[in-house]
mmCIF file of C-alpha atoms in Angstrom:
data_model
loop_
_atom_site.group_PDB
_atom_site.id
_atom_site.type_symbol
_atom_site.label_atom_id
_atom_site.label_comp_id
_atom_site.label_asym_id
_atom_site.label_seq_id
_atom_site.Cartn_x
_atom_site.Cartn_y
_atom_site.Cartn_z
ATOM 1 C CA MET V 158 -0.170 0.335 0.571
ATOM 2 C CA GLU V 159 0.914 3.287 -1.197
ATOM 3 C CA PHE V 160 1.004 6.226 1.150
ATOM 4 C CA LYS V 161 1.134 9.963 0.741
ATOM 5 C CA LYS V 162 3.395 12.262 2.057
ATOM 6 C CA ALA V 163 1.748 14.319 5.153
ATOM 7 C CA ARG V 164 0.645 18.386 4.193
ATOM 8 C CA LYS V 165 -0.050 19.993 7.411
ATOM 9 C CA VAL V 166 -0.463 18.702 10.834
ATOM 10 C CA TYR V 167 -3.056 19.990 14.425
ATOM 11 C CA PRO V 168 -2.383 19.386 17.048
ATOM 12 C CA LEU V 169 -5.838 18.385 19.155
ATOM 13 C CA ASP V 170 -6.945 17.691 22.239
ATOM 14 C CA GLY V 171 -5.359 15.174 24.500
ATOM 15 C CA MET V 172 -2.024 13.779 22.604
ATOM 16 C CA VAL V 173 -4.300 13.086 19.469
ATOM 17 C CA ILE V 174 -2.716 14.928 15.973
ATOM 18 C CA GLY V 175 -4.829 15.805 12.670
ATOM 19 C CA VAL V 176 -3.148 15.309 9.601
ATOM 20 C CA LEU V 177 -3.753 16.524 6.094
ATOM 21 C CA PHE V 178 -2.179 14.587 3.889
ATOM 22 C CA GLU V 179 -1.246 15.322 -0.700
ATOM 23 C CA GLY V 180 -4.695 14.616 -1.529
ATOM 24 C CA GLY V 181 -7.009 15.701 1.028
ATOM 25 C CA GLU V 182 -7.102 12.914 2.863
ATOM 26 C CA PHE V 183 -7.093 13.358 6.444
ATOM 27 C CA LYS V 184 -6.744 11.270 9.688
ATOM 28 C CA LYS V 185 -5.957 11.683 13.203
ATOM 29 C CA TYR V 186 -3.721 9.665 15.220
ATOM 30 C CA ASP V 187 -3.480 9.542 19.616
ATOM 31 C CA LEU V 188 -0.267 9.367 20.138
ATOM 32 C CA GLU V 189 -0.653 8.268 24.277
ATOM 33 C CA PRO V 190 -0.070 4.464 23.253
ATOM 34 C CA LEU V 191 3.400 5.344 21.833
ATOM 35 C CA THR V 192 4.286 6.974 25.308
ATOM 36 C CA ARG V 193 3.892 3.082 26.796
ATOM 37 C CA LYS V 194 6.503 1.480 24.380
ATOM 38 C CA TRP V 195 8.981 4.525 23.938
ATOM 39 C CA PRO V 196 9.059 6.592 26.778
ATOM 40 C CA VAL V 197 10.237 9.671 24.751
ATOM 41 C CA PHE V 198 7.216 9.826 23.745
ATOM 42 C CA ASN V 199 5.932 11.434 27.270
ATOM 43 C CA ALA V 200 7.747 14.621 26.853
ATOM 44 C CA LEU V 201 4.834 15.527 24.157
ATOM 45 C CA ARG V 202 2.427 15.239 27.319
ATOM 46 C CA TYR V 203 3.897 19.697 27.963
ATOM 47 C CA ARG V 204 2.105 21.346 25.643
ATOM 48 C CA ASP V 205 4.009 23.978 24.449
ATOM 49 C CA LEU V 206 5.974 20.780 23.105
ATOM 50 C CA PHE V 207 3.187 18.703 21.933
ATOM 51 C CA GLU V 208 2.202 22.286 19.637
ATOM 52 C CA SER V 209 5.164 22.872 18.235
ATOM 53 C CA ALA V 210 4.590 19.956 15.924
ATOM 54 C CA ARG V 211 5.179 20.649 12.103
ATOM 55 C CA VAL V 212 5.446 18.369 8.821
ATOM 56 C CA GLU V 213 9.525 17.721 8.172
ATOM 57 C CA ALA V 214 10.393 18.658 5.086
ATOM 58 C CA GLY V 215 9.201 16.075 1.854
ATOM 59 C CA GLY V 216 6.488 15.944 3.953
ATOM 60 C CA HIS V 217 7.479 12.011 5.191
ATOM 61 C CA GLY V 218 7.009 13.066 9.104
ATOM 62 C CA ILE V 219 6.175 14.768 12.064
ATOM 63 C CA VAL V 220 8.655 16.234 14.231
ATOM 64 C CA TRP V 221 8.549 17.624 17.345
ATOM 65 C CA ASN V 222 12.148 18.192 18.051
ATOM 66 C CA GLU V 223 15.360 16.721 17.773
ATOM 67 C CA ASP V 224 14.632 13.790 19.465
ATOM 68 C CA ILE V 225 11.022 13.244 18.443
ATOM 69 C CA ASP V 226 9.354 11.965 15.427
ATOM 70 C CA LEU V 227 6.782 10.085 13.976
ATOM 71 C CA ALA V 228 6.437 8.771 10.286
ATOM 72 C CA SER V 229 3.780 10.034 8.056
ATOM 73 C CA GLU V 230 3.650 7.059 7.381
ATOM 74 C CA GLU V 231 2.303 5.186 10.771
ATOM 75 C CA VAL V 232 0.126 8.346 10.674
ATOM 76 C CA TYR V 233 -1.327 7.451 7.360
ATOM 77 C CA LEU V 234 -2.045 3.392 7.784
ATOM 78 C CA ASN V 235 -2.970 4.073 11.483
ATOM 79 C CA GLY V 236 -4.686 6.859 11.891
ATOM 80 C CA VAL V 237 -8.307 7.261 12.190
ATOM 81 C CA PRO V 238 -10.201 9.305 9.100
ATOM 82 C CA TRP V 239 -10.768 12.723 10.589
ATOM 83 C CA PRO V 240 -14.306 13.773 8.807
ATOM 84 C CA ASP V 241 -14.977 17.364 10.988
ATOM 85 C CA ALA V 242 -11.127 17.912 9.525
ATOM 86 C CA PRO V 243 -10.708 22.041 8.993
ATOM 87 C CA HIS V 244 -11.769 21.428 5.111
ATOM 88 C CA GLU V 245 -10.650 25.139 4.117
ATOM 89 C CA ASP V 246 -6.803 23.989 4.418
ATOM 90 C CA GLU V 247 -7.917 21.417 2.288
ATOM 91 C CA GLU V 248 -8.147 23.990 -1.184
ATOM 92 C CA VAL V 249 -4.726 25.908 0.249
ATOM 93 C CA ALA V 250 -3.282 22.510 0.555
ATOM 94 C CA GLU V 251 -3.654 21.555 -3.150
ATOM 95 C CA LEU V 252 -2.945 25.094 -4.207
ATOM 96 C CA VAL V 253 0.721 24.831 -2.793
ATOM 97 C CA ALA V 254 0.862 21.571 -4.120
ATOM 98 C CA ARG V 255 0.097 22.916 -7.461
ATOM 99 C CA PHE V 256 2.276 25.515 -6.987
ATOM 100 C CA VAL V 257 4.669 23.253 -6.329
ATOM 101 C CA ASP V 258 4.104 21.153 -9.376
ATOM 102 C CA LEU V 259 4.075 24.413 -11.855
ATOM 103 C CA ARG V 260 7.771 25.687 -10.268
ATOM 104 C CA LYS V 261 8.962 22.199 -10.586
ATOM 105 C CA LYS V 262 8.262 22.212 -14.171
ATOM 106 C CA ALA V 263 9.324 25.448 -14.836
ATOM 107 C CA LYS V 264 12.700 24.268 -13.226
ATOM 108 C CA MET V 265 12.512 27.017 -10.558
ATOM 109 C CA THR V 266 14.392 26.947 -6.553
ATOM 110 C CA GLN V 267 12.840 28.393 -4.132
ATOM 111 C CA ALA V 268 15.352 31.089 -4.556
ATOM 112 C CA GLN V 269 14.390 32.019 -7.537
ATOM 113 C CA VAL V 270 10.730 32.261 -6.945
ATOM 114 C CA SER V 271 11.735 34.663 -3.931
ATOM 115 C CA ALA V 272 13.535 36.772 -5.810
ATOM 116 C CA LYS V 273 10.713 37.341 -8.452
ATOM 117 C CA THR V 274 8.839 38.013 -5.697
ATOM 118 C CA GLY V 275 10.360 39.102 -2.277
ATOM 119 C CA ILE V 276 9.158 36.386 -0.602
ATOM 120 C CA ASN V 277 11.561 35.105 1.994
ATOM 121 C CA GLN V 278 12.458 31.442 0.546
ATOM 122 C CA SER V 279 12.314 29.897 4.019
ATOM 123 C CA SER V 280 8.821 30.804 3.811
ATOM 124 C CA ILE V 281 8.852 29.398 0.767
ATOM 125 C CA ALA V 282 10.317 26.106 1.982
ATOM 126 C CA ARG V 283 7.702 26.336 4.904
ATOM 127 C CA MET V 284 4.518 26.435 2.701
ATOM 128 C CA GLU V 285 5.620 24.359 0.671
ATOM 129 C CA ASN V 286 6.211 21.844 3.568
ATOM 130 C CA GLY V 287 2.659 22.489 5.460
ATOM 131 C CA GLY V 288 4.752 23.979 7.860
ATOM 132 C CA ARG V 289 2.863 27.769 6.605
ATOM 133 C CA ALA V 290 -0.490 28.384 5.101
ATOM 134 C CA PRO V 291 -0.591 30.905 2.517
ATOM 135 C CA GLN V 292 -2.635 33.427 2.703
ATOM 136 C CA LEU V 293 -4.365 34.399 -1.448
ATOM 137 C CA ALA V 294 -2.466 37.504 -2.255
ATOM 138 C CA THR V 295 0.469 34.856 -1.310
ATOM 139 C CA ILE V 296 -0.489 32.253 -3.458
ATOM 140 C CA LEU V 297 -1.306 34.557 -6.338
ATOM 141 C CA ARG V 298 2.175 36.174 -6.324
ATOM 142 C CA LEU V 299 3.690 32.680 -6.010
ATOM 143 C CA PHE V 300 1.538 31.226 -9.341
ATOM 144 C CA ALA V 301 2.561 34.719 -11.183
ATOM 145 C CA ALA V 302 6.303 33.580 -10.505
ATOM 146 C CA VAL V 303 6.002 30.139 -12.427
ATOM 147 C CA GLY V 304 4.487 32.334 -14.926
ATOM 148 C CA TYR V 305 0.222 31.085 -13.926
ATOM 149 C CA GLN V 306 -2.665 32.936 -13.209
ATOM 150 C CA LEU V 307 -5.676 31.986 -10.771
ATOM 151 C CA LYS V 308 -8.963 33.033 -13.175
ATOM 152 C CA PRO V 309 -12.227 32.332 -10.845
ATOM 153 C CA VAL V 310 -14.989 29.460 -12.476
ATOM 154 C CA ALA V 311 -18.079 31.492 -14.176
ATOM 155 C CA LYS V 312 -20.483 30.646 -13.101
#
């Protein structure tokens, strides 16, 4: 079974995370059982650390610090569907994924897009890795930098 890359992580109640995967699929995953198997996960009981969760570059894992991480595959395969997830992020994630595809087809680096848009390269990297949700104005600038324009659908 092929799993999808993580796009965004949401720290929820208790020790539960929600994860948005590429393609718009949402899953919830309870970290509590991991504390019994691997004591390092007990540190996530500290809410500040728990809420610092981020998707690592490439979408292959969820990371809290240099000692605590979790493979996206584990969440995808053993998480449960999350039907009441914040679906507005799904559309933003799909736009970001489309931008990444177009940037790569244009053979542009993040640094080149940064130079064209004035958007910091590290901000572009965080956005591409699901750690930052861009505003619509930012999305429009990014698409323009790779030669595309978003237009509203006529009704």
